[in-house]
Structure formats: structure tokens, C-alpha cells
Amino acid sequence: MEKRQITLKDIARALSLSTSTVSRSLKDHPDISRETKDRVRKFADEHRYKPNALALGLRTNKNKTIGVIIPEIVHYFFSSVLSGMQEEAEKEDYSLIICQSNEDYNREIKVTRTLLSAHVCGVLASVSKTTTTFDHYQEILDNEIPLVFFDRICTGINTDRVVVDDYTGTFNAVNHLIQTGCKRIAFLGAPTHLTISNNRRMGYEDALRKNGIQVEPSLMPICDTILLAGEIVHRLLNLTDRPDAIFAINDEVAAYCIRKIKASGFRIPEDISVCGFSNSYISEATDPGLTTVDQHGFEVGTTAMRLLIDRLNGEEKKEGCVSKIIKTRLVVRESTK
Amino acid sequence: MEKRQITLKDIARALSLSTSTVSRSLKDHPDISRETKDRVRKFADEHRYKPNALALGLRTNKNKTIGVIIPEIVHYFFSSVLSGMQEEAEKEDYSLIICQSNEDYNREIKVTRTLLSAHVCGVLASVSKTTTTFDHYQEILDNEIPLVFFDRICTGINTDRVVVDDYTGTFNAVNHLIQTGCKRIAFLGAPTHLTISNNRRMGYEDALRKNGIQVEPSLMPICDTILLAGEIVHRLLNLTDRPDAIFAINDEVAAYCIRKIKASGFRIPEDISVCGFSNSYISEATDPGLTTVDQHGFEVGTTAMRLLIDRLNGEEKKEGCVSKIIKTRLVVRESTK
DNA sequence: TTGAAAGCGCTAACAC
DNA sequence: GTGTTAGCGCTTTCAA
């Protein structure tokens, strides 16, 4: 039971060798004799020698670590993404340093400095809702650290990126609502400065237009939290020309709608259909079960990590920036006809 | 736009000083003249000098990084815990390396090696469901790396720990069911080799006994996943002496029960009360709203991290191991009377 | 086939 | 008040 990690020097001393010989032995360098290699390997194993990642890192200025900047961990989608990144990183023995911006711009800046200082090999980032300038991301690139955006990308900076197909996902969902007989479809959206919100909005509008339905701004409030939903849903239900379907930008709001609609005496989906976005655990807990758009968070995570690692391995050196689009999938449950 | 992180040496050369003077200036050492300090600080700021964490780490064999071993990130409770850890760690400029065991023993072993090799300052861990031997955790301690268990602790190893008050949480919940008139209360539990399951089970049994109700093994199946729930809930509902309440070990199973019970034509809570455990997002999405036990995951995270950091700061050097218990809170919604 | 020495960026003990 | 030097653990010339 040793009290300290054993080092190359310890092995060298114990075996009357030099540290360089030990080093070479352990990485199976051809110059070293079979015999020496075996002695070293044996001793190392017995004493549970583990290379000091810090020392390794100092030489190369790289430490087999990847930084992740994520808005909020406590979120079905983001935690799924994280899980995917973990899995993919592990395959190549990368560790993950995870930083939460908490949707706060200043915090985002702070964590970029942390990651830079930690000398991570690369960074995966999803920008916070409150971020509007992007110098801190540019700084990562200026330090020649590969950067891949996922989900919430930053259009002003030219990097690899992985996005969910928000447009098509929403288009298909709204189209499904229309195909099943809905004509007045409300869209509960998120603030418009995020690309993802806009893409979803466009998917919604295009689905309406394609089916010859007029787009009505009054049916498209900003409503991405339960807090906001309270008043807004109430208003929508009391409209003389009440909507016969609600598309909500996330499952939480959709679940809230379901309860509110039922409490107001309407039936789902007969009177009003409801569709969410995420396919989180929530969508199986509502009554009726929630029709929703699966974002494949895990796949977003693995894909982003793979892209980054390929860059690090130099396999994508020459080509320009690549954008990967992860397909969504409409999961039809009982909240739509 | 520099292409490389600037180092102390660069600053020293540029200002015709020695690296040590620069080093001291930047940490406001009293020996250095005001003037020199200002010159150094100015140059450093202008060139965005950031200390190289790797080099720092190599000297002390510590890298201001804490390893977290967590069963599954995609879980309301665990992601809350993670979030709390993040927040607390950031206060003291620690970074987090997060490893997922995926409830797999072998993976758990692998990640401990990773953390050891990364030379983290400390480790926070929650053991996987499939783990039954604990040598790998002992090895962390043998390397004199402080270890704090959270939630799923390992009783065989003597360390600091933070647990949720599963016993009292369950006791109070079951007591609430009894107080509101329930007499035959089913307990859908988890496999018994986890301490937390046992504590919850004991809380359940004691609440029954205290109220003079007999404990019936037939009402206490192992049922911690929706998969298992299918058959089990069906059986319970068809018992001649049908339960009038169900306590489920997690919100997912509780939500499933709610749907199944309603589908079978029973009313909630009039015919059957349902109580969950976690107070995850799900509990607001069910209909009726789910009464559940809040585990305060965020607080578990901050507390565990605080405990660890205090150890690292040597503030808790002498004392034996401390156990912190995070109180639960019964959140009464509409699924109980 | 092996060893000696330098160097990655930083700090601290010891000069001056 | 500032500089010199050694050393953290490892790899990699270069020399033997």
C-alpha cells in the first residue's frame, strides 16, 4: 500500500536503470532489450505505475482533456448530450471538463478562461441564451484550440458544428397536426435571437403555408417557460377563435398545456391537439401521452465529440468547417389525433 | 492575435526581467516594487497571460481538479447533484472531471484509474448498482486522495459521505398516506443491496408499524423500472384485497402507476393514492400532480463538494469522517388525499 | 542497448 | 528588490 504514485525515477532507481530506459521500455521502444523491458514492465505492474498525466501534458501543452461549455446540466436534452460526449471521449481516453454557464454571459466568459488555463485540447460549446458577443469564443480559436459548437451555435464564428434539425422537426410535427385535421395551430416559441428558435418558427410557418393556412402572429407568443405559459395559455383558450392545436417549444410547456386544457374542460386531442419538443421523460408521464419531437441528444453528443477528436487527430486538417445535422424524429403518442 | 499562450518567460524577456520576478509580481509578492509590478501586470493583461495550469499542477502534483464518478448523468437527481457540485467548485476555482459509470462495475474501475492518472485533488463518487467490491475506491484513498461518497455510499470504506435522508423521507411520505386514510400501502422498491433502498424500505415498514399496520411482503415487490412495473402494477390492481395506495421508489414508476391506475378505471386519489420519490420535472406533468419526496439533489452536490474542499484545505484534518444527511421534503400534490 | 542532459512552465529557497 | 538555480515527471535528442 504505497502512499504516493510511483514515478519513472522510482522504477529506474529500483532497477538500476536510467529514467530514459524505463520510459522507452514502457512504450515498447525497439531499441530496448527484451529482458530489460520485461523487468521494467513487471516492476511497473507490481507497483501500479501510472504515467503522470500532468507531466505528459506539460511537455506537449496538451492534456488529453476536452472542455465542455453547456448552458444547464439539469435538462433532459443537455444531459443526454453530455452522456453521448462522455461515451465517445472515453473511447479515445479523453477526459471531460464540464462547465456550466447557467445561461449567463459573464459566467460563460469566465469558464472559457478556465478552459484556456487548463490547456484543454479542444472545446465543445453551446452558447447561453444571454450571450450576444462572441470574442471569448474567438479567443479559444486564436489559441489554436479546436472548437465545435453543438445545438446552440454561433453563426458569426466559423467552426465545426452539430445542430439538431429543428426546422424539419417542427415542420413535420406541424404538418402532422394539419394532416390530422387541425387548422388553427398556436406556436409557443422561444426568444428570437437564438438560431434554434428561429429555425423552429420557420418550420412552423412553412408547414402552415404549404398547407394554405395563414400565419397569424397572435398565435405565436414567446412562451418557453411554465411561468410565461400561465397567462398565455389562458388567453389562447379564451379566444373566440380558439386554436385547435398547440405546438410547444419544449415538453415542460407542452405538459403544462395539457393540464391547463383539461382543467378548462376541453378534451385532448379531440378538441385540442398538443405537441412538444424533446421527447424527455416527461412525455411519457402526461395524460394523454405527449406527441413530441425527439432531438436525439445522445447522438448530438457523440457526433460533436467525434468531430472534435477527428480534428485533433488531424484527420480533418485541410477541409473547411463541417456542419452536421442530426435528424429529429416525430414520436406520436396520444396528445394528437 | 497570438498563436500560442504567452508564458512567464515571454514576459520576462520582453521586460528584461527574470521569470521569478515576473512570477512574484503577478502574485503581488511584497518584495517587488510597485513600479515593476505595474509594468508586469500591464504587459500580462495586454497579452492575455494565463497561468499554465499543467505546470502548476506538476509542481504540486495537484491540478485544482476534482473527479466525479456518477452512475448516470441523464437523471434528474444526479444532474441536479452535478449542478450543485459545479457551483460550489467554481467558488474555489476547481474544475470538474466527470465520469459516468453507467451503472457498470468494470467501467467504474476504469474511471478510477483515469482519475488517478489525471492526478485529481479529490474524488466524489456514487457507487453503481452493479458494484459489490470496493478495492478501486480503497486505491484512491491509498494514494492519499480524499474521497467523499454521495447518495450511494459504500459502507465498507471509511470516508466522508453525504446521504439523503431516505429513511425519514419515506417514513413521512408513508405516514402521510396513512394519515389521509390509506390502509393497504404497496411499496415498489429497488434491489436490496443498495443502502438507499434498504433505508427507504425500513422507513416504509416503520411507518406502517407505528400506525399498527401489518407489513405484508406481497405488497413489497422489487419494481424500480417501468419495464418491471407493467406486470407488477397489473397484479396489484387485480388483487382481491387491492391496495389503496402505492409508494414508488422513483417518479418514473409513480407516473406509470398513475396512468395504469386511471386506465383500469380507478380514481386518484379517491380509490388509490400514489406517491413518488425525487420531485423531478415529471411530478408536475402527471395528472393529477404527483405527491413526491424532494431529495434536494443540488444541496447534496454543494454539500459533498464543500466537504471535499474543506478536507483539501486541511480544515478537517484531524477529525474522523463526517457524515452529512440532507433532509428530504414531502411535496404534497394531488395524487394523494 | 543504454545513459546523460535539456526542456516543457512554474515556484521557491537561496543568493546578492 | 531582483536574479539564479533546482526541481516537479516525463520525453527526446545526442552521445557512448
XYZ file of C-alpha atoms (C1' of nucleotides) in Angstrom:
706
model
C 0.000 0.000 0.000
C 2.071 2.843 -1.299
C 1.445 6.357 -0.163
C 2.460 8.103 -3.325
C 2.173 7.437 -7.009
C 5.297 5.725 -8.186
C 7.354 7.544 -10.835
C 9.738 6.621 -13.587
C 12.559 7.692 -11.374
C 11.486 5.273 -8.667
C 11.489 2.431 -11.125
C 14.851 3.470 -12.542
C 16.421 3.590 -9.109
C 14.962 0.278 -8.034
C 16.178 -1.446 -11.180
C 19.457 0.454 -11.515
C 18.471 1.883 -14.863
C 18.089 5.389 -16.182
C 14.723 7.016 -16.445
C 15.002 7.163 -20.193
C 15.484 3.427 -20.435
C 12.486 2.884 -18.253
C 10.467 5.316 -20.303
C 11.392 3.575 -23.502
C 10.766 0.140 -22.076
C 7.279 1.049 -21.082
C 6.413 2.240 -24.538
C 7.955 -0.798 -26.132
C 10.701 1.073 -27.908
C 12.535 -1.279 -30.321
C 15.987 -0.309 -29.045
C 15.464 -1.864 -25.640
C 16.287 -5.486 -24.959
C 13.522 -7.943 -24.308
C 14.967 -8.693 -20.907
C 15.068 -5.110 -19.712
C 11.587 -4.478 -20.984
C 10.264 -7.436 -19.056
C 11.937 -6.399 -15.824
C 10.582 -2.894 -16.120
C 7.095 -3.960 -17.087
C 6.970 -6.406 -14.219
C 8.072 -3.879 -11.655
C 5.734 -1.251 -13.017
C 2.764 -3.548 -12.874
C 3.530 -4.723 -9.405
C 3.753 -1.178 -8.138
C 0.788 0.028 -10.120
C 2.758 2.585 -12.022
C 0.534 5.101 -13.786
C 2.050 7.760 -16.011
C 1.621 11.228 -14.632
C -0.798 12.909 -16.956
C 0.299 16.327 -15.741
C 3.898 15.817 -16.732
C 2.856 14.427 -20.068
C 0.690 17.416 -20.587
C 3.357 19.913 -19.714
C 5.577 18.671 -22.477
C 3.000 18.793 -25.205
C 0.904 21.551 -23.732
C -1.971 19.197 -24.180
C -3.565 17.056 -21.580
C -5.999 14.660 -23.207
C -8.803 16.704 -21.820
C -11.719 18.308 -23.571
C -13.684 21.205 -22.193
C -17.455 21.335 -22.458
C -19.438 24.526 -22.057
C -23.072 23.775 -21.515
C -25.944 26.066 -20.514
C -27.597 23.860 -17.914
C -26.873 20.298 -16.953
C -30.255 19.723 -15.371
C -32.074 19.376 -18.643
C -33.052 16.222 -20.375
C -31.578 17.292 -23.683
C -28.290 18.641 -22.387
C -27.654 15.814 -20.003
C -28.260 13.414 -22.889
C -25.760 15.304 -24.972
C -23.246 15.179 -22.167
C -23.743 11.496 -21.821
C -23.041 10.992 -25.503
C -19.890 13.085 -25.310
C -18.665 11.091 -22.339
C -19.139 7.853 -24.145
C -17.358 8.958 -27.283
C -14.498 10.638 -25.425
C -13.835 7.582 -23.347
C -13.136 5.553 -26.458
C -10.065 7.643 -27.087
C -9.143 8.141 -23.459
C -10.086 11.761 -23.293
C -11.378 13.237 -20.057
C -14.105 15.838 -19.918
C -14.002 19.071 -18.002
C -17.541 20.270 -17.775
C -18.516 23.865 -17.197
C -21.989 25.213 -16.751
C -22.759 28.708 -17.982
C -26.162 28.731 -16.315
C -27.359 30.753 -19.287
C -25.196 33.593 -18.063
C -22.895 35.511 -20.394
C -20.354 36.530 -17.743
C -20.108 33.042 -16.466
C -19.515 31.861 -19.986
C -16.573 34.199 -20.287
C -15.184 33.021 -17.008
C -15.326 29.385 -17.962
C -13.574 29.978 -21.262
C -10.647 31.417 -19.317
C -10.721 28.402 -17.049
C -10.584 26.048 -20.003
C -7.822 28.006 -21.663
C -5.840 27.964 -18.468
C -6.425 24.249 -18.062
C -4.960 23.794 -21.549
C -7.689 21.571 -22.823
C -7.104 20.042 -26.243
C -10.446 21.176 -27.575
C -13.746 22.711 -26.617
C -17.353 21.776 -27.227
C -19.797 24.586 -26.598
C -23.449 25.506 -26.694
C -23.978 29.222 -26.202
C -26.037 30.632 -23.383
C -29.312 32.438 -24.011
C -27.888 35.739 -22.790
C -24.775 35.711 -24.944
C -24.670 38.268 -27.728
C -20.969 38.907 -28.279
C -18.536 36.161 -29.034
C -14.996 37.379 -28.505
C -14.374 34.760 -25.860
C -15.077 32.041 -28.360
C -12.826 33.712 -30.892
C -10.103 33.707 -28.262
C -10.304 29.949 -27.991
C -9.684 29.692 -31.713
C -6.900 32.273 -31.550
C -5.116 29.926 -29.191
C -5.435 27.277 -31.848
C -7.751 25.174 -29.800
C -10.342 23.411 -31.952
C -13.878 24.437 -31.138
C -17.099 22.688 -32.046
C -20.487 24.229 -31.362
C -23.458 21.995 -30.710
C -27.151 22.816 -30.765
C -26.878 26.494 -29.909
C -24.318 27.573 -32.425
C -22.743 30.924 -33.018
C -23.141 31.883 -36.651
C -20.557 34.651 -36.547
C -17.689 32.259 -35.902
C -16.515 29.780 -38.430
C -16.172 26.382 -36.769
C -17.392 22.851 -36.977
C -20.882 22.490 -35.632
C -23.545 19.963 -34.855
C -27.143 21.032 -34.870
C -30.471 19.404 -34.468
C -32.710 19.620 -37.473
C -35.090 21.992 -35.743
C -36.630 23.228 -38.938
C -37.634 19.861 -40.323
C -38.551 18.544 -36.907
C -41.012 21.362 -36.377
C -42.192 21.276 -39.975
C -43.036 17.597 -39.718
C -44.719 17.986 -36.354
C -46.892 20.854 -37.521
C -47.597 19.049 -40.732
C -48.736 16.063 -38.703
C -51.106 18.317 -36.775
C -52.535 19.631 -40.025
C -52.837 16.195 -41.576
C -54.844 15.069 -38.590
C -57.322 17.841 -39.086
C -56.011 20.827 -37.103
C -56.449 24.226 -38.690
C -55.617 26.830 -36.075
C -52.272 25.894 -34.620
C -50.630 28.002 -31.928
C -46.857 28.153 -31.711
C -45.390 28.698 -28.253
C -41.837 29.786 -29.067
C -38.624 30.997 -27.504
C -36.916 34.389 -27.803
C -35.892 35.002 -31.372
C -32.206 35.734 -31.053
C -31.421 32.040 -30.775
C -30.967 30.324 -34.103
C -32.798 27.251 -32.938
C -35.923 29.227 -32.085
C -35.939 30.843 -35.471
C -35.492 27.590 -37.273
C -38.394 26.085 -35.420
C -40.506 29.107 -36.130
C -39.694 28.886 -39.803
C -40.556 25.204 -39.835
C -43.888 26.071 -38.309
C -44.622 28.884 -40.732
C -43.601 26.901 -43.772
C -45.766 23.972 -42.752
C -48.729 26.274 -42.463
C -48.027 27.943 -45.796
C -47.501 24.681 -47.608
C -50.959 23.688 -46.468
C -52.518 27.005 -47.375
C -53.007 28.160 -43.808
C -52.436 31.782 -42.923
C -49.721 32.647 -40.403
C -51.163 34.643 -37.525
C -48.763 36.470 -35.213
C -51.349 36.432 -32.432
C -50.987 32.661 -32.302
C -47.206 32.838 -31.944
C -46.378 34.184 -28.492
C -42.991 33.883 -26.841
C -43.652 31.216 -24.262
C -40.806 28.900 -23.318
C -41.339 28.578 -19.580
C -44.197 27.399 -17.420
C -44.180 30.776 -15.771
C -44.992 32.518 -19.005
C -47.417 29.798 -20.010
C -49.865 30.548 -17.211
C -51.272 33.684 -18.683
C -50.661 32.917 -22.333
C -52.412 29.585 -22.435
C -55.324 31.072 -20.553
C -55.619 33.779 -23.187
C -55.409 31.321 -26.067
C -58.146 29.127 -24.637
C -60.463 32.061 -24.240
C -60.065 33.317 -27.763
C -63.336 33.317 -29.662
C -61.479 31.666 -32.448
C -59.722 29.237 -30.159
C -56.784 27.191 -31.544
C -57.378 23.511 -32.145
C -53.718 22.612 -31.647
C -50.719 23.841 -29.709
C -47.130 23.274 -30.670
C -44.857 23.990 -27.697
C -41.131 24.586 -27.937
C -40.401 22.190 -25.099
C -42.021 19.326 -23.247
C -42.417 21.229 -19.985
C -44.608 23.855 -21.561
C -46.472 21.190 -23.522
C -47.179 19.261 -20.312
C -48.435 22.422 -18.718
C -50.743 22.998 -21.676
C -52.170 19.531 -21.356
C -53.124 20.074 -17.753
C -54.490 23.536 -18.343
C -56.520 22.468 -21.363
C -58.078 19.583 -19.490
C -58.789 21.766 -16.489
C -60.614 24.152 -18.799
C -62.910 21.385 -19.872
C -61.506 20.625 -23.294
C -60.592 17.172 -24.500
C -57.184 16.168 -25.849
C -56.798 15.513 -28.698
C -60.442 15.746 -29.790
C -60.794 19.467 -29.076
C -57.172 20.492 -28.976
C -54.048 18.602 -30.001
C -50.760 19.217 -28.206
C -47.242 18.598 -29.422
C -43.983 19.107 -27.529
C -40.281 19.106 -28.334
C -37.545 16.929 -26.749
C -39.066 13.551 -26.016
C -37.910 13.804 -22.431
C -39.104 11.596 -19.596
C -41.998 13.972 -19.211
C -43.600 12.931 -22.451
C -44.419 9.516 -21.063
C -45.811 10.915 -17.844
C -48.503 13.191 -19.208
C -52.074 12.065 -19.716
C -52.594 11.606 -22.555
C -49.042 10.687 -23.578
C -47.338 13.578 -25.301
C -46.625 13.628 -29.001
C -43.224 15.235 -29.320
C -40.102 15.665 -31.409
C -37.130 13.576 -30.370
C -33.893 15.593 -30.588
C -31.512 12.666 -30.221
C -29.357 14.417 -27.681
C -27.076 11.462 -27.160
C -26.285 11.381 -30.844
C -25.644 15.117 -30.865
C -23.098 14.487 -28.140
C -21.304 11.610 -29.796
C -21.250 13.393 -33.143
C -19.838 16.621 -31.757
C -17.180 14.758 -29.838
C -16.261 12.672 -32.845
C -15.898 15.766 -34.981
C -13.614 17.329 -32.407
C -11.479 14.257 -31.933
C -11.083 13.841 -35.681
C -9.820 17.405 -35.814
C -7.398 16.695 -33.019
C -6.135 13.648 -34.812
C -5.555 15.846 -37.831
C -7.866 13.762 -39.956
C -9.851 16.790 -40.966
C -6.956 19.159 -41.219
C -7.421 20.568 -44.632
C -11.141 20.660 -45.227
C -13.146 23.678 -44.225
C -15.624 23.643 -41.432
C -18.159 20.868 -41.394
C -21.732 21.158 -40.211
C -23.513 18.039 -39.116
C -27.238 17.934 -38.845
C -28.850 15.432 -36.536
C -32.211 14.293 -37.744
C -35.170 14.592 -35.429
C -37.967 12.077 -35.173
C -41.627 12.718 -34.533
C -42.852 10.492 -31.721
C -46.601 10.261 -32.000
C -48.415 9.493 -28.779
C -51.971 10.226 -27.694
C -51.995 14.003 -27.435
C -52.527 14.344 -31.159
C -55.158 12.777 -33.369
C -3.864 37.596 -32.231
C -1.182 35.399 -30.728
C -0.860 31.858 -31.829
C 0.380 30.475 -28.547
C -0.349 31.033 -24.917
C 2.120 33.534 -23.562
C 4.397 32.321 -20.737
C 6.245 33.867 -17.839
C 9.415 33.584 -19.827
C 7.951 35.612 -22.646
C 7.011 38.366 -20.269
C 10.404 38.261 -18.590
C 12.209 38.534 -21.885
C 10.024 41.356 -23.128
C 10.513 43.347 -19.954
C 14.146 42.362 -19.307
C 13.321 40.749 -16.019
C 13.768 37.268 -14.640
C 10.910 34.812 -14.617
C 10.874 34.740 -10.858
C 10.365 38.465 -10.661
C 7.524 38.195 -13.079
C 6.058 35.315 -11.150
C 6.243 37.233 -7.898
C 4.850 40.375 -9.435
C 1.811 38.599 -10.671
C 1.036 37.191 -7.267
C 1.604 40.527 -5.630
C 4.600 39.472 -3.623
C 5.586 42.203 -1.103
C 9.252 42.178 -2.134
C 8.568 43.558 -5.583
C 8.465 47.283 -6.273
C 5.203 48.918 -7.171
C 6.640 50.022 -10.475
C 7.791 46.595 -11.608
C 4.519 45.057 -10.576
C 2.598 47.546 -12.646
C 4.713 47.011 -15.729
C 4.338 43.278 -15.444
C 0.626 43.379 -14.777
C 0.052 45.671 -17.704
C 2.014 43.542 -20.119
C 0.359 40.384 -18.857
C -3.115 41.795 -19.274
C -2.429 43.139 -22.700
C -1.155 39.809 -23.876
C -3.825 37.860 -22.051
C -1.379 35.907 -19.965
C -2.983 32.912 -18.317
C -1.013 30.733 -15.950
C -0.416 27.255 -17.302
C -2.410 25.014 -15.045
C -0.419 21.994 -16.171
C 2.858 23.419 -14.971
C 1.296 24.480 -11.701
C -0.044 21.014 -11.274
C 3.208 19.307 -11.984
C 4.924 21.064 -9.115
C 2.348 20.177 -6.516
C 1.106 17.023 -8.145
C -2.272 18.594 -7.815
C -4.198 20.271 -10.534
C -7.157 22.054 -8.981
C -9.352 19.415 -10.456
C -11.868 17.170 -8.793
C -13.089 13.897 -10.210
C -16.725 12.913 -10.062
C -17.912 9.360 -10.523
C -21.603 9.276 -11.181
C -23.845 6.400 -12.267
C -25.894 8.198 -14.903
C -25.940 11.836 -15.873
C -29.317 11.644 -17.567
C -31.266 11.551 -14.358
C -32.983 14.396 -12.663
C -31.417 13.668 -9.310
C -27.881 13.085 -10.499
C -27.820 16.007 -12.861
C -29.037 18.209 -10.010
C -26.249 16.907 -7.840
C -23.734 17.613 -10.574
C -25.044 21.106 -10.934
C -24.590 21.729 -7.218
C -21.056 20.394 -7.332
C -20.209 22.637 -10.259
C -21.456 25.689 -8.472
C -19.586 25.003 -5.279
C -16.369 24.005 -7.040
C -16.337 27.144 -9.079
C -16.234 29.264 -5.961
C -12.786 27.930 -5.245
C -11.672 27.666 -8.847
C -11.764 23.926 -9.028
C -12.598 22.215 -12.284
C -14.627 19.047 -12.518
C -13.749 15.938 -14.421
C -16.905 13.960 -14.761
C -17.006 10.231 -15.354
C -20.069 8.139 -15.905
C -20.071 4.567 -14.676
C -23.333 3.766 -16.467
C -24.113 1.520 -13.523
C -21.333 -0.759 -14.665
C -18.744 -2.113 -12.269
C -15.973 -2.528 -14.813
C -16.453 0.930 -16.112
C -16.265 2.216 -12.573
C -12.879 0.591 -12.176
C -11.693 2.057 -15.423
C -12.676 5.582 -14.480
C -10.937 5.400 -11.126
C -7.723 4.658 -12.988
C -8.401 7.593 -15.259
C -8.893 9.901 -12.315
C -5.800 8.619 -10.575
C -3.788 9.133 -13.690
C -5.196 12.622 -14.122
C -3.996 13.407 -10.600
C -7.203 14.912 -9.407
C -7.099 16.513 -5.983
C -10.100 14.635 -4.740
C -12.935 12.394 -5.792
C -16.675 12.488 -5.296
C -18.397 9.201 -6.005
C -21.736 7.482 -6.007
C -21.400 3.745 -6.494
C -23.002 1.905 -9.374
C -25.788 -0.598 -8.842
C -23.631 -3.473 -10.006
C -20.661 -2.755 -7.770
C -20.061 -5.217 -4.980
C -16.343 -4.987 -4.295
C -14.606 -1.775 -3.499
C -10.873 -2.174 -3.924
C -10.777 0.527 -6.548
C -12.142 3.025 -4.070
C -9.649 1.914 -1.499
C -6.930 2.537 -4.035
C -7.967 6.152 -4.308
C -7.542 6.515 -0.585
C -4.245 4.655 -0.663
C -2.982 7.345 -2.964
C -3.965 9.839 -0.309
C -6.642 11.369 -2.446
C -9.619 12.457 -0.367
C -12.804 10.660 -1.283
C -16.364 11.640 -0.477
C -19.287 9.391 -1.251
C -22.664 10.878 -2.028
C -26.066 9.235 -2.075
C -24.946 5.709 -2.919
C -22.285 5.247 -0.317
C -20.007 2.349 0.361
C -20.298 1.294 3.968
C -17.152 -0.808 3.939
C -14.888 2.175 3.392
C -14.364 4.845 5.937
C -14.763 8.226 4.284
C -16.764 11.403 4.438
C -20.197 10.972 2.983
C -23.340 12.822 2.130
C -26.604 10.972 2.047
C -30.206 11.801 1.534
C -32.445 11.100 4.465
C -34.159 8.254 2.669
C -35.481 6.688 5.817
C -37.272 9.742 7.159
C -38.357 10.840 3.715
C -40.084 7.540 3.115
C -41.372 7.351 6.659
C -43.029 10.750 6.364
C -44.467 10.007 2.966
C -45.973 6.723 4.073
C -47.173 8.319 7.253
C -48.881 10.958 5.163
C -50.618 8.248 3.175
C -51.814 6.650 6.379
C -52.946 9.919 7.902
C -55.048 10.589 4.843
C -56.847 7.312 5.288
C -54.847 4.715 3.352
C -54.555 1.291 4.929
C -53.090 -1.055 2.359
C -49.988 0.609 1.016
C -47.843 -1.059 -1.607
C -44.112 -0.357 -1.704
C -42.457 -0.571 -5.116
C -38.789 -0.827 -4.167
C -35.333 -1.287 -5.633
C -32.919 -4.216 -5.274
C -31.882 -4.600 -1.688
C -28.108 -4.461 -1.893
C -28.179 -0.687 -2.142
C -28.243 1.081 1.190
C -30.673 3.675 -0.045
C -33.240 1.037 -0.989
C -32.998 -0.555 2.391
C -33.357 2.718 4.192
C -36.462 3.548 2.237
C -37.852 0.114 2.892
C -37.228 0.500 6.597
C -38.895 3.890 6.598
C -41.902 2.294 4.973
C -42.062 -0.607 7.376
C -41.621 1.544 10.451
C -44.328 3.940 9.356
C -46.695 1.011 8.985
C -45.758 -0.486 12.342
C -46.020 2.810 14.149
C -49.566 3.015 12.894
C -50.387 -0.549 13.761
C -50.485 -1.787 10.189
C -49.093 -5.177 9.341
C -46.161 -5.418 6.935
C -47.029 -7.666 4.008
C -44.204 -8.914 1.787
C -46.648 -9.450 -1.068
C -47.145 -5.690 -1.218
C -43.406 -5.027 -1.470
C -42.200 -6.139 -4.881
C -38.921 -5.082 -6.437
C -40.080 -2.617 -9.044
C -37.796 0.273 -9.891
C -38.262 0.476 -13.660
C -41.238 0.985 -15.917
C -40.390 -2.297 -17.543
C -40.919 -4.193 -14.322
C -43.911 -2.087 -13.406
C -46.047 -3.340 -16.285
C -46.761 -6.742 -14.838
C -46.466 -5.840 -11.176
C -48.919 -2.983 -11.151
C -51.364 -5.088 -13.108
C -51.128 -7.804 -10.478
C -51.578 -5.365 -7.608
C -54.677 -3.825 -9.141
C -56.266 -7.213 -9.602
C -55.720 -8.374 -6.065
C -58.976 -9.115 -4.276
C -57.609 -7.083 -1.432
C -56.366 -4.300 -3.671
C -54.007 -1.653 -2.214
C -55.424 1.817 -1.647
C -52.045 3.487 -2.020
C -48.784 2.969 -3.853
C -45.443 4.326 -2.786
C -42.968 4.144 -5.680
C -39.212 4.397 -5.322
C -38.955 6.910 -8.159
C -41.101 9.353 -10.078
C -40.965 7.411 -13.324
C -42.560 4.358 -11.810
C -45.041 6.519 -9.920
C -46.059 8.258 -13.152
C -46.528 4.895 -14.780
C -48.736 3.798 -11.887
C -50.885 6.868 -12.269
C -51.589 6.148 -15.897
C -52.152 2.469 -15.340
C -54.482 3.033 -12.404
C -56.583 5.506 -14.321
C -56.674 3.230 -17.335
C -58.003 0.468 -15.088
C -60.893 2.677 -14.102
C -59.801 3.709 -10.627
C -59.727 7.271 -9.391
C -56.673 9.006 -7.955
C -56.526 9.739 -5.108
C -60.054 8.685 -4.107
C -59.560 4.986 -4.834
C -55.794 4.798 -4.821
C -53.200 7.325 -3.693
C -49.812 7.462 -5.381
C -46.556 8.849 -4.054
C -43.213 9.101 -5.838
C -39.631 9.915 -4.932
C -37.414 12.678 -6.421
C -39.622 15.633 -7.221
C -38.334 15.649 -10.766
C -39.900 17.533 -13.645
C -42.163 14.568 -14.103
C -44.051 15.216 -10.925
C -45.591 18.349 -12.361
C -46.510 16.696 -15.617
C -48.673 13.862 -14.336
C -52.415 14.163 -13.927
C -53.133 14.509 -11.115
C -49.902 16.177 -9.965
C -47.642 13.740 -8.197
C -47.049 13.840 -4.478
C -43.392 13.028 -4.045
C -40.330 13.305 -1.848
C -37.875 16.024 -2.799
C -34.295 14.785 -2.478
C -32.601 18.164 -2.769
C -30.041 16.958 -5.241
C -28.460 20.357 -5.701
C -27.812 20.585 -1.979
C -26.365 17.080 -1.944
C -23.937 18.290 -4.596
C -22.882 21.502 -2.879
C -22.536 19.754 0.467
C -20.403 16.933 -0.869
C -18.163 19.359 -2.715
C -17.835 21.596 0.338
C -16.860 18.630 2.469
C -14.201 17.648 -0.017
C -12.800 21.126 -0.434
C -12.618 21.597 3.330
C -10.617 18.404 3.502
C -8.320 19.661 0.798
C -7.833 22.898 2.642
C -6.892 20.862 5.648
C -9.644 22.382 7.711
C -10.939 18.990 8.658
C -7.582 17.323 9.009
C -7.818 15.772 12.387
C -11.433 14.881 12.903
C -12.687 11.481 11.858
C -15.019 11.008 8.953
C -18.094 13.118 8.852
C -21.484 12.061 7.551
C -23.872 14.710 6.394
C -27.524 13.955 5.996
C -29.581 16.046 3.631
C -33.160 16.374 4.731
C -35.901 15.447 2.321
C -39.178 17.269 1.970
C -42.570 15.824 1.210
C -44.163 17.728 -1.648
C -47.879 17.121 -1.495
C -49.715 17.479 -4.780
C -52.961 15.971 -5.983
C -52.144 12.284 -6.229
C -52.708 11.807 -2.513
C -55.720 12.744 -0.429
C 21.418 -1.300 -25.898
C 21.643 2.257 -22.561
C 22.655 6.826 -20.227
C 23.109 11.940 -19.709
C 21.140 16.167 -20.310
C 17.916 19.502 -21.733
C 13.479 21.344 -21.557
C 8.077 21.871 -21.048
C 6.136 26.485 -17.321
C 6.200 27.482 -12.926
C 7.691 28.297 -7.930
C 10.663 28.844 -4.008
C 14.945 28.540 -1.466
C 18.890 30.905 -1.590
C 21.935 34.287 -3.236
C 23.341 39.181 -3.927
C 14.157 44.437 -4.824
C 15.746 41.189 -8.109
C 18.299 37.197 -10.175
C 19.966 32.277 -10.085
C 19.068 27.732 -9.606
C 16.912 23.482 -8.875
C 13.199 20.565 -9.401
C 8.169 18.642 -10.238
C 7.699 13.679 -14.116
C 8.270 12.828 -18.484
C 10.223 12.512 -23.412
C 13.725 13.081 -26.646
C 17.827 14.314 -28.841
C 22.571 13.226 -28.605
C 26.434 10.626 -27.066
C 28.603 6.483 -25.702
